[in-house]
Tab-separated table of C-alpha atoms and ligand atoms in Angstrom:
chain	number	residue	atom	x	y	z
A	1	MET	CA	-1.810	7.822	17.858
A	2	LYS	CA	-1.504	9.977	14.806
A	3	PRO	CA	-4.418	10.471	12.456
A	4	PHE	CA	-3.860	9.643	8.809
A	5	LEU	CA	-2.081	12.279	6.818
A	6	LEU	CA	-1.185	12.390	3.226
A	7	TRP	CA	1.720	10.037	2.761
A	8	VAL	CA	2.463	10.823	-0.831
A	9	THR	CA	1.128	13.823	-2.480
A	10	ILE	CA	0.880	14.451	-6.222
A	11	ALA	CA	1.301	17.496	-8.258
A	12	VAL	CA	0.692	17.201	-12.007
A	13	SER	CA	3.069	19.074	-14.208
A	14	PHE	CA	1.314	18.720	-17.628
A	15	THR	CA	4.457	18.916	-19.633
A	16	SER	CA	2.854	17.611	-22.827
A	17	CYS	CA	-0.635	19.102	-22.692
A	18	SER	CA	-2.275	22.502	-23.167
A	19	ARG	CA	-4.576	23.852	-20.334
A	20	ASP	CA	-7.797	22.991	-22.241
A	21	GLU	CA	-6.842	19.413	-22.524
A	22	ILE	CA	-6.317	18.800	-18.867
A	23	ARG	CA	-9.361	20.313	-17.094
A	24	PRO	CA	-9.424	18.409	-13.728
A	25	HIS	CA	-12.513	16.987	-12.027
A	26	SER	CA	-11.903	15.561	-8.594
A	27	ARG	CA	-13.616	14.060	-5.552
A	28	GLN	CA	-12.208	13.133	-2.162
A	29	SER	CA	-13.644	10.847	0.462
A	30	THR	CA	-12.589	8.133	2.902
A	31	ALA	CA	-12.585	4.382	2.472
A	32	MET	CA	-10.346	1.424	3.473
A	33	GLU	CA	-9.481	3.374	6.685
A	34	THR	CA	-7.824	6.177	4.822
A	35	TYR	CA	-8.409	9.035	2.447
A	36	VAL	CA	-9.278	8.501	-1.165
A	37	SER	CA	-8.974	10.945	-4.095
A	38	VAL	CA	-10.085	10.316	-7.671
A	39	THR	CA	-9.238	12.910	-10.342
A	40	THR	CA	-9.741	12.949	-14.082
A	41	TYR	CA	-7.835	15.329	-16.363
A	42	ASP	CA	-9.734	15.115	-19.636
A	43	GLY	CA	-10.753	18.347	-21.286
A	44	ASN	CA	-13.239	16.593	-23.546
A	45	LEU	CA	-15.259	15.180	-20.675
A	46	SER	CA	-18.289	17.173	-19.588
A	47	GLN	CA	-18.529	17.923	-15.886
A	48	HIS	CA	-21.545	15.667	-15.540
A	49	ASP	CA	-19.791	12.659	-17.354
A	50	ALA	CA	-16.556	13.165	-15.350
A	51	TYR	CA	-18.343	13.163	-11.998
A	52	ALA	CA	-20.509	10.117	-13.020
A	53	LEU	CA	-17.317	8.173	-13.861
A	54	ILE	CA	-15.604	9.296	-10.633
A	55	ASP	CA	-18.617	8.096	-8.703
A	56	SER	CA	-18.450	4.629	-10.421
A	57	ALA	CA	-14.706	4.499	-9.420
A	58	PHE	CA	-15.739	5.232	-5.840
A	59	ALA	CA	-18.438	2.618	-5.977
A	60	GLU	CA	-15.823	0.001	-7.057
A	61	ILE	CA	-13.451	0.988	-4.299
A	62	ASN	CA	-16.310	0.676	-1.699
A	63	ARG	CA	-17.278	-2.732	-3.138
A	64	ILE	CA	-13.738	-4.053	-2.817
A	65	GLU	CA	-13.531	-2.720	0.728
A	66	HIS	CA	-16.605	-4.792	1.653
A	67	VAL	CA	-15.141	-7.907	0.130
A	68	MET	CA	-11.657	-7.590	1.544
A	69	THR	CA	-12.171	-6.113	5.083
A	70	ASP	CA	-11.284	-8.304	8.043
A	71	TYR	CA	-13.458	-6.041	10.303
A	72	SER	CA	-16.701	-7.576	9.153
A	73	GLU	CA	-17.314	-11.223	10.070
A	74	SER	CA	-19.396	-11.619	6.978
A	75	SER	CA	-17.165	-10.311	4.253
A	76	GLU	CA	-15.388	-12.976	2.293
A	77	ILE	CA	-12.126	-12.442	4.166
A	78	GLY	CA	-14.037	-12.173	7.490
A	79	THR	CA	-15.664	-15.527	6.771
A	80	ILE	CA	-12.336	-17.223	5.993
A	81	ASN	CA	-11.065	-15.869	9.307
A	82	ARG	CA	-14.045	-16.926	11.296
A	83	LEU	CA	-13.856	-20.439	9.968
A	84	ALA	CA	-10.031	-20.765	10.388
A	85	GLY	CA	-9.095	-24.199	11.599
A	86	LYS	CA	-12.688	-25.328	11.188
A	87	ASP	CA	-13.958	-25.191	7.607
A	88	THR	CA	-13.210	-24.460	3.988
A	89	VAL	CA	-14.810	-21.367	2.487
A	90	GLU	CA	-15.931	-20.972	-1.117
A	91	VAL	CA	-14.854	-17.578	-2.300
A	92	SER	CA	-15.040	-15.365	-5.460
A	93	ASP	CA	-12.506	-15.585	-8.257
A	94	GLU	CA	-11.530	-12.050	-7.263
A	95	VAL	CA	-10.433	-13.087	-3.724
A	96	VAL	CA	-8.676	-16.183	-5.094
A	97	SER	CA	-6.558	-14.119	-7.456
A	98	LEU	CA	-5.654	-11.567	-4.759
A	99	LEU	CA	-4.687	-14.380	-2.400
A	100	GLN	CA	-2.642	-16.123	-5.187
A	101	ALA	CA	-0.808	-12.848	-5.774
A	102	SER	CA	-0.208	-12.392	-2.135
A	103	LEU	CA	1.135	-15.952	-1.708
A	104	SER	CA	3.381	-15.400	-4.693
A	105	PHE	CA	4.830	-12.368	-3.008
A	106	SER	CA	5.365	-14.462	0.136
A	107	GLN	CA	7.241	-17.131	-1.877
A	108	GLN	CA	9.418	-14.599	-3.693
A	109	SER	CA	10.329	-12.923	-0.340
A	110	ALA	CA	10.757	-16.109	1.910
A	111	GLY	CA	7.753	-14.867	3.890
A	112	ALA	CA	8.702	-11.143	4.327
A	113	PHE	CA	5.299	-10.334	2.851
A	114	ASP	CA	2.632	-12.564	4.497
A	115	VAL	CA	-1.134	-11.982	4.270
A	116	SER	CA	-1.602	-14.373	7.107
A	117	ILE	CA	-0.149	-11.712	9.403
A	118	GLY	CA	-3.697	-10.986	10.768
A	119	ALA	CA	-3.280	-12.458	14.249
A	120	ILE	CA	-0.105	-10.459	14.904
A	121	VAL	CA	-1.597	-7.233	13.531
A	122	LYS	CA	-4.656	-7.793	15.804
A	123	ALA	CA	-2.333	-8.257	18.809
A	124	TRP	CA	-0.696	-4.937	18.140
A	125	ASP	CA	-4.031	-3.210	17.469
A	126	PHE	CA	-2.466	-0.003	15.953
A	127	LEU	CA	-5.895	1.384	15.242
A	128	SER	CA	-6.823	1.400	18.991
A	129	SER	CA	-6.911	4.777	20.775
A	130	GLU	CA	-4.361	3.525	23.238
A	131	PRO	CA	-2.200	0.889	21.578
A	132	GLU	CA	0.210	-1.143	23.786
A	133	VAL	CA	3.151	-3.308	23.185
A	134	PRO	CA	1.947	-6.962	23.396
A	135	SER	CA	3.733	-9.281	25.898
A	136	ARG	CA	6.386	-11.638	24.688
A	137	SER	CA	4.161	-14.558	25.361
A	138	LYS	CA	1.381	-13.053	23.334
A	139	ILE	CA	3.804	-12.404	20.417
A	140	ARG	CA	4.984	-16.100	20.672
A	141	MET	CA	1.403	-17.250	20.554
A	142	VAL	CA	0.387	-15.154	17.515
A	143	LEU	CA	3.547	-16.109	15.650
A	144	ARG	CA	2.374	-19.688	15.709
A	145	LEU	CA	-0.842	-18.480	14.030
A	146	THR	CA	1.055	-16.846	11.177
A	147	GLY	CA	2.506	-18.528	8.089
A	148	PHE	CA	1.573	-18.281	4.431
A	149	LYS	CA	2.185	-22.045	4.021
A	150	ASN	CA	-0.869	-22.591	6.200
A	151	VAL	CA	-3.096	-20.717	3.731
A	152	MET	CA	-4.669	-23.397	1.538
A	153	VAL	CA	-6.128	-22.316	-1.762
A	154	GLU	CA	-7.592	-24.999	-4.023
A	155	GLY	CA	-9.677	-23.663	-6.887
A	156	THR	CA	-12.118	-21.281	-5.228
A	157	LYS	CA	-11.829	-22.980	-1.806
A	158	VAL	CA	-9.846	-21.419	0.928
A	159	PHE	CA	-8.810	-22.925	4.280
A	160	LEU	CA	-6.624	-21.518	7.089
A	161	THR	CA	-5.215	-24.549	8.828
A	162	GLU	CA	-5.114	-23.143	12.372
A	163	LYS	CA	-7.934	-21.901	14.619
A	164	GLY	CA	-7.240	-18.214	15.361
A	165	MET	CA	-5.273	-17.636	12.111
A	166	ARG	CA	-6.312	-14.475	10.328
A	167	LEU	CA	-5.834	-12.986	6.807
A	168	ASP	CA	-5.054	-9.313	6.654
A	169	LEU	CA	-4.919	-7.795	3.173
A	170	GLY	CA	-3.817	-4.327	4.419
A	171	GLY	CA	-0.509	-4.496	2.592
A	172	ILE	CA	-2.030	-5.138	-0.854
A	173	ALA	CA	-5.830	-4.393	-1.026
A	174	LYS	CA	-5.543	-0.656	-1.494
A	175	GLY	CA	-3.271	-1.051	-4.432
A	176	TYR	CA	-5.680	-3.652	-5.978
A	177	ALA	CA	-8.606	-1.203	-5.447
A	178	VAL	CA	-6.649	1.630	-7.113
A	179	ASP	CA	-6.032	-0.497	-10.203
A	180	ARG	CA	-9.753	-1.488	-10.403
A	181	ALA	CA	-10.844	2.150	-10.107
A	182	VAL	CA	-8.342	3.275	-12.842
A	183	GLU	CA	-9.656	0.346	-14.990
A	184	ILE	CA	-13.187	1.654	-14.767
A	185	LEU	CA	-12.095	5.101	-15.773
A	186	LYS	CA	-9.900	3.720	-18.662
A	187	ARG	CA	-12.742	1.360	-19.895
A	188	ASN	CA	-15.010	4.418	-20.184
A	189	GLY	CA	-12.651	6.350	-22.357
A	190	VAL	CA	-10.837	8.540	-19.751
A	191	GLN	CA	-7.357	9.243	-21.047
A	192	HIS	CA	-5.838	10.962	-17.991
A	193	ALA	CA	-6.519	10.152	-14.325
A	194	ILE	CA	-5.007	9.726	-10.965
A	195	VAL	CA	-6.462	7.551	-8.177
A	196	ASP	CA	-4.974	7.831	-4.685
A	197	ILE	CA	-5.939	5.556	-1.777
A	198	GLY	CA	-3.923	6.554	1.249
A	199	GLY	CA	-0.675	7.019	-0.686
A	200	ASN	CA	-1.164	4.209	-3.106
A	201	LEU	CA	-1.365	5.880	-6.492
A	202	GLY	CA	-2.511	4.814	-9.874
A	203	VAL	CA	-1.355	7.227	-12.507
A	204	TRP	CA	-3.122	6.657	-15.862
A	205	TRP	CA	-1.829	8.837	-18.666
A	206	GLU	CA	-2.503	7.372	-22.028
A	207	GLY	CA	0.713	6.944	-24.117
A	208	THR	CA	3.090	7.370	-21.234
A	209	ARG	CA	4.981	4.804	-19.091
A	210	GLY	CA	6.604	4.722	-15.666
A	211	VAL	CA	9.716	6.701	-14.934
A	212	ASP	CA	10.446	7.248	-18.620
A	213	SER	CA	7.709	9.850	-18.753
A	214	THR	CA	7.413	13.044	-16.807
A	215	VAL	CA	3.675	13.986	-16.569
A	216	ALA	CA	2.876	13.672	-12.828
A	217	GLU	CA	5.201	14.943	-10.212
A	218	ILE	CA	5.092	12.776	-7.081
A	219	LEU	CA	6.023	14.439	-3.816
A	220	VAL	CA	7.209	11.838	-1.310
A	221	ARG	CA	6.281	12.773	2.238
A	222	HIS	CA	9.060	13.480	4.673
A	223	PRO	CA	9.211	10.566	7.124
A	224	ARG	CA	10.029	12.772	10.084
A	225	LYS	CA	8.559	16.227	9.315
A	226	ASP	CA	4.829	16.676	9.083
A	227	GLY	CA	3.764	18.668	6.056
A	228	LYS	CA	7.214	18.558	4.527
A	229	TYR	CA	8.428	16.647	1.502
A	230	PHE	CA	11.447	14.419	1.366
A	231	GLY	CA	11.731	14.723	-2.387
A	232	SER	CA	10.100	14.400	-5.734
A	233	LEU	CA	10.115	12.410	-8.955
A	234	LYS	CA	8.179	12.487	-12.258
A	235	VAL	CA	6.262	9.549	-13.719
A	236	GLY	CA	3.778	8.704	-16.418
A	237	THR	CA	1.355	5.718	-16.248
A	238	ALA	CA	2.394	3.677	-13.193
A	239	GLY	CA	1.570	2.499	-9.747
A	240	VAL	CA	3.413	4.331	-6.909
A	241	SER	CA	3.265	3.373	-3.312
A	242	THR	CA	4.986	4.379	-0.104
A	243	SER	CA	5.186	2.180	3.043
A	244	GLY	CA	6.496	4.129	6.105
A	245	ASP	CA	6.967	3.746	9.823
A	246	TYR	CA	5.197	7.067	10.307
A	247	GLN	CA	1.822	6.061	8.916
A	248	ARG	CA	0.480	4.122	11.927
A	249	TYR	CA	2.575	4.051	15.036
A	250	PHE	CA	2.951	4.805	18.727
A	251	PHE	CA	5.867	5.495	21.078
A	252	HIS	CA	6.515	3.400	24.158
A	253	ASP	CA	9.572	4.119	26.359
A	254	GLY	CA	11.018	6.238	23.542
A	255	VAL	CA	10.742	3.441	20.916
A	256	ARG	CA	8.629	3.732	17.814
A	257	TYR	CA	6.335	0.827	17.191
A	258	HIS	CA	4.714	0.881	13.785
A	259	HIS	CA	2.401	-1.261	11.637
A	260	ILE	CA	4.737	-2.960	9.201
A	261	ILE	CA	5.553	-6.232	10.918
A	262	ASP	CA	8.431	-8.615	10.270
A	263	PRO	CA	6.637	-11.984	10.230
A	264	ALA	CA	9.862	-13.638	11.452
A	265	THR	CA	9.782	-11.825	14.802
A	266	GLY	CA	6.286	-10.533	15.356
A	267	TYR	CA	7.739	-7.034	15.850
A	268	PRO	CA	7.833	-4.007	13.595
A	269	ALA	CA	10.528	-4.215	10.904
A	270	ARG	CA	13.385	-2.010	11.996
A	271	ASP	CA	15.893	-1.539	9.228
A	272	VAL	CA	14.368	1.379	7.232
A	273	VAL	CA	11.895	4.232	7.770
A	274	SER	CA	10.216	4.331	4.319
A	275	VAL	CA	10.090	2.664	0.961
A	276	THR	CA	8.535	4.102	-2.177
A	277	ILE	CA	8.036	1.820	-5.135
A	278	ILE	CA	7.207	2.620	-8.750
A	279	ALA	CA	5.776	-0.365	-10.615
A	280	SER	CA	3.689	-1.028	-13.669
A	281	ASP	CA	0.490	-1.043	-11.545
A	282	ALA	CA	-0.681	-0.102	-8.007
A	283	LEU	CA	-1.166	-3.658	-6.749
A	284	ASN	CA	2.567	-4.529	-7.339
A	285	ALA	CA	3.710	-1.091	-6.030
A	286	ASP	CA	1.566	-1.651	-2.785
A	287	ALA	CA	2.659	-5.180	-2.052
A	288	LEU	CA	6.372	-4.513	-2.998
A	289	SER	CA	6.610	-1.378	-0.770
A	290	THR	CA	5.486	-3.462	2.215
A	291	LEU	CA	7.686	-6.327	1.210
A	292	VAL	CA	10.810	-4.327	0.572
A	293	PHE	CA	10.270	-2.422	3.836
A	294	VAL	CA	10.369	-5.755	5.740
A	295	LEU	CA	13.367	-7.052	3.768
A	296	GLY	CA	15.348	-3.930	4.816
A	297	ARG	CA	17.956	-1.871	3.058
A	298	GLU	CA	20.296	-4.340	1.450
A	299	LYS	CA	18.009	-7.282	0.671
A	300	GLY	CA	15.242	-4.858	-0.229
A	301	MET	CA	17.378	-3.033	-2.841
A	302	ASN	CA	18.571	-6.311	-4.312
A	303	PHE	CA	14.939	-7.469	-4.596
A	304	ILE	CA	14.029	-4.271	-6.524
A	305	LYS	CA	17.056	-4.525	-8.776
A	306	ASP	CA	16.095	-8.152	-9.709
A	307	ARG	CA	12.691	-7.031	-10.980
A	308	GLU	CA	12.196	-5.625	-14.406
A	309	GLY	CA	10.027	-2.513	-14.420
A	310	VAL	CA	10.280	-1.928	-10.679
A	311	GLU	CA	12.071	1.095	-9.238
A	312	GLY	CA	12.367	2.247	-5.625
A	313	ILE	CA	13.569	4.704	-3.051
A	314	ILE	CA	14.612	3.284	0.319
A	315	VAL	CA	15.030	5.699	3.168
A	316	TRP	CA	16.751	4.878	6.495
A	317	GLU	CA	17.823	6.753	9.567
A	318	LYS	CA	21.187	6.745	11.226
A	319	GLU	CA	22.000	8.755	14.360
A	320	GLY	CA	19.042	10.960	13.580
A	321	VAL	CA	20.029	11.606	9.959
A	322	LEU	CA	17.964	10.335	7.022
A	323	HIS	CA	19.737	8.699	4.128
A	324	HIS	CA	18.372	7.335	0.901
A	325	GLU	CA	19.258	4.941	-1.852
A	326	LEU	CA	17.759	4.967	-5.407
A	327	SER	CA	17.334	1.903	-7.578
A	328	PRO	CA	19.385	2.203	-10.828
A	329	GLY	CA	16.488	3.377	-13.016
A	330	LEU	CA	15.873	6.352	-10.771
A	331	GLN	CA	19.377	7.739	-10.830
A	332	GLY	CA	19.192	11.414	-11.686
A	333	LYS	CA	15.373	11.348	-11.540
A	334	PHE	CA	14.646	11.881	-7.894
A	335	THR	CA	15.183	15.355	-6.433
A	336	ARG	CA	15.661	15.400	-2.692
A	337	SER	CA	14.338	18.521	-0.985
A	338	ASP	CA	16.391	20.356	1.558
A	339	ASP	CA	15.820	18.906	5.102
B	401	AMP	P1	1.459	-0.787	3.762
B	401	AMP	O1	0.923	0.412	4.404
B	401	AMP	O2	0.911	-1.094	2.399
B	401	AMP	O3	2.824	-1.041	3.921
B	401	AMP	O4	0.709	-2.048	4.572
B	401	AMP	C1	0.817	-2.117	5.934
B	401	AMP	C2	-0.316	-3.019	6.411
B	401	AMP	O5	-0.123	-4.332	5.785
B	401	AMP	C3	-0.436	-3.124	7.864
B	401	AMP	O6	-1.295	-2.233	8.449
B	401	AMP	C4	-0.934	-4.567	7.978
B	401	AMP	O7	-2.412	-4.541	7.788
B	401	AMP	C5	-0.360	-5.279	6.830
B	401	AMP	N1	0.952	-5.863	7.054
B	401	AMP	C6	1.838	-5.585	8.169
B	401	AMP	N2	2.975	-6.301	8.007
B	401	AMP	C7	2.857	-7.077	6.857
B	401	AMP	C8	3.630	-8.048	6.228
B	401	AMP	N3	4.861	-8.378	6.701
B	401	AMP	N4	3.201	-8.674	5.114
B	401	AMP	C9	1.923	-8.306	4.615
B	401	AMP	N5	1.057	-7.429	5.213
B	401	AMP	C10	1.541	-6.749	6.339
B	402	MG	MG1	1.585	-2.087	0.825
């Protein structure tokens, strides 16, 4: 089992600012089972104010972790899971809107993205020190406990129809937390900042937008070479997220088993090795990178092309060689590094 490494790394190229304007203040920590980095780049912020705001951003990320975690039985999500098949749970507006967003991604993708994947994820137990391939009968059993149509949301009441069903927001919650942290910085007058939760980035650069701007250089991690980069692209204000089969995985009999599951089979999605999405915010980038990964190369690229303001890079492996495809808006904007 591999420890978490940086999945996407950022370098900021400051094309439009002088050195004084962009004095960085940064803190790193861990939350949501991965690394977190919050950086402001405002020259007019005192050191004291910058770190106070960064601490508020961290407090917000920790708060969201406590609401969304499925590890605690008493968190809102933990309570829904504990009472699956038994009782309805009254939850906060925040949880309702994240569940509604998740269910909408499920509907758009015919279930490729599914927050009710929890029973399957638990069966694979990728965070265990010695993960194993579950038996076929186990997979059949947990497949019956998965299905977004069995997640009932009415007003602020949530009910999972089957006992043993579990919500798992691992494919979307980090992006949401990034957006909330950026919002806190923005609301307090910060003009330039980058929040990174395990490779889910929120780039906030006032007056810039997506791949039309070139302030932050995003280095996309090489899916098969530790410490190397697959390529780079430049963006302004955007959400950027990478889903990869190298983030949580183990090998068994020479086969790689990883944490992005195809809800149709209960096994890891096989078609591609990594997907990077650039969207207007980190929530969309996070959910869409997982969703497109499951859809695979062709359907995934069509899905990206159909969505305004969404761009992506899909990487797949054939006979040991990595290939990539860019969405139309990224043509000429992604530089692949030498392998
Ligand atoms: P990400 O790294 O954002 O692609 O999210 C992967 C995580 O999302 C996994 O560790 C699971 O917690 C969860 N997950 C796995 N497969 C799916 C899926 N098909 N739909 C939604 N969430 C998933
Ligand atoms: Mg995701």
